[in-house]
Amino acid sequence: IVEMMAARLVPVAHASGGPLLDIVGDDRDRGLVALTKTDYAAAIATLIRDPALRRRMADAARAYVQTRFSDAAFARSFVAALAPLLAAPSLSLAAPR
């Protein structure tokens, strides 16, 4: 899904877990979600019928991916995750006496 969004393609993803919560989002500005065959068909039809909406969503999807899933974003979150470990007092690996 993320690769599609980076290519300015509007995803129609399953309305569950990761796609809904972390990638497409529940505000529906960077993609659509569906649960049933009817939902998928309606979402795809909406994107076909409304090129302006499709362009807005595609631009929003690409911008989100560039800020959330870029190398720089990964580096920031990786360093932030390690910061508490790096700031912790040294742990001795020597056996207690």
XYZ file of C-alpha atoms in Angstrom:
97
model
C 0.000 0.000 0.000
C 2.774 2.430 0.911
C 4.519 1.867 -2.427
C 1.260 2.621 -4.247
C 0.846 5.824 -2.305
C 4.442 6.864 -3.051
C 3.627 6.443 -6.750
C 0.579 8.728 -6.362
C -1.875 5.866 -6.680
C -4.907 6.000 -4.437
C -5.271 2.795 -2.450
C -8.536 1.050 -1.782
C -7.527 -1.082 1.177
C -9.206 -3.375 3.635
C -10.770 -1.470 6.538
C -8.774 -3.172 9.251
C -5.601 -2.930 11.293
C -2.590 -1.339 9.651
C -4.203 -0.001 6.489
C -6.966 1.750 8.403
C -5.045 2.894 11.455
C -1.572 3.682 10.184
C -1.482 3.970 6.415
C -4.724 5.073 4.765
C -6.061 6.599 7.971
C -9.575 6.986 9.175
C -9.966 10.509 7.766
C -10.018 9.076 4.205
C -8.033 11.926 2.678
C -5.244 9.716 1.273
C -7.123 6.563 0.304
C -10.328 4.619 0.718
C -11.140 1.535 2.733
C -13.666 -1.228 2.181
C -14.993 -4.357 3.832
C -17.201 -6.005 1.225
C -17.157 -6.520 -2.535
C -19.819 -3.830 -2.775
C -17.692 -1.410 -0.728
C -14.667 -2.036 -2.957
C -16.713 -1.513 -6.121
C -18.221 1.717 -4.775
C -14.812 3.067 -3.740
C -13.270 2.303 -7.120
C -16.267 3.820 -8.915
C -15.915 6.985 -6.817
C -12.274 7.353 -7.843
C -13.067 6.736 -11.508
C -15.929 9.253 -11.553
C -14.135 12.043 -9.693
C -10.687 12.820 -11.151
C -10.273 15.920 -8.949
C -10.850 13.855 -5.800
C -8.475 11.189 -7.108
C -5.738 13.817 -7.691
C -6.214 15.367 -4.221
C -6.069 11.970 -2.559
C -3.050 10.920 -4.637
C -1.161 14.083 -3.676
C -2.083 13.644 -0.005
C -1.039 9.984 -0.116
C 2.365 10.809 -1.588
C 2.974 13.636 0.885
C 2.075 11.362 3.808
C 4.415 8.616 2.640
C 7.255 11.093 2.158
C 6.914 12.375 5.719
C 5.956 9.146 7.525
C 7.899 6.431 5.688
C 10.958 8.209 4.275
C 14.525 7.272 5.155
C 14.772 10.448 7.235
C 11.594 9.591 9.161
C 12.886 6.085 9.816
C 16.226 7.461 11.036
C 14.479 9.889 13.411
C 12.264 7.204 14.918
C 15.173 4.749 15.183
C 17.342 7.268 17.030
C 14.414 8.204 19.284
C 13.870 4.536 20.138
C 17.551 4.088 21.001
C 17.916 7.335 22.966
C 16.782 5.894 26.321
C 19.259 3.036 25.966
C 22.104 5.335 25.060
C 21.337 7.639 27.971
C 21.113 4.811 30.534
C 24.022 4.316 32.941
C 26.533 1.706 31.825
C 25.633 -1.794 32.758
C 28.444 -3.998 33.936
C 28.680 -7.370 32.308
C 31.074 -8.652 34.976
C 29.812 -11.375 37.276
C 28.920 -10.173 40.792
C 31.486 -10.924 43.509
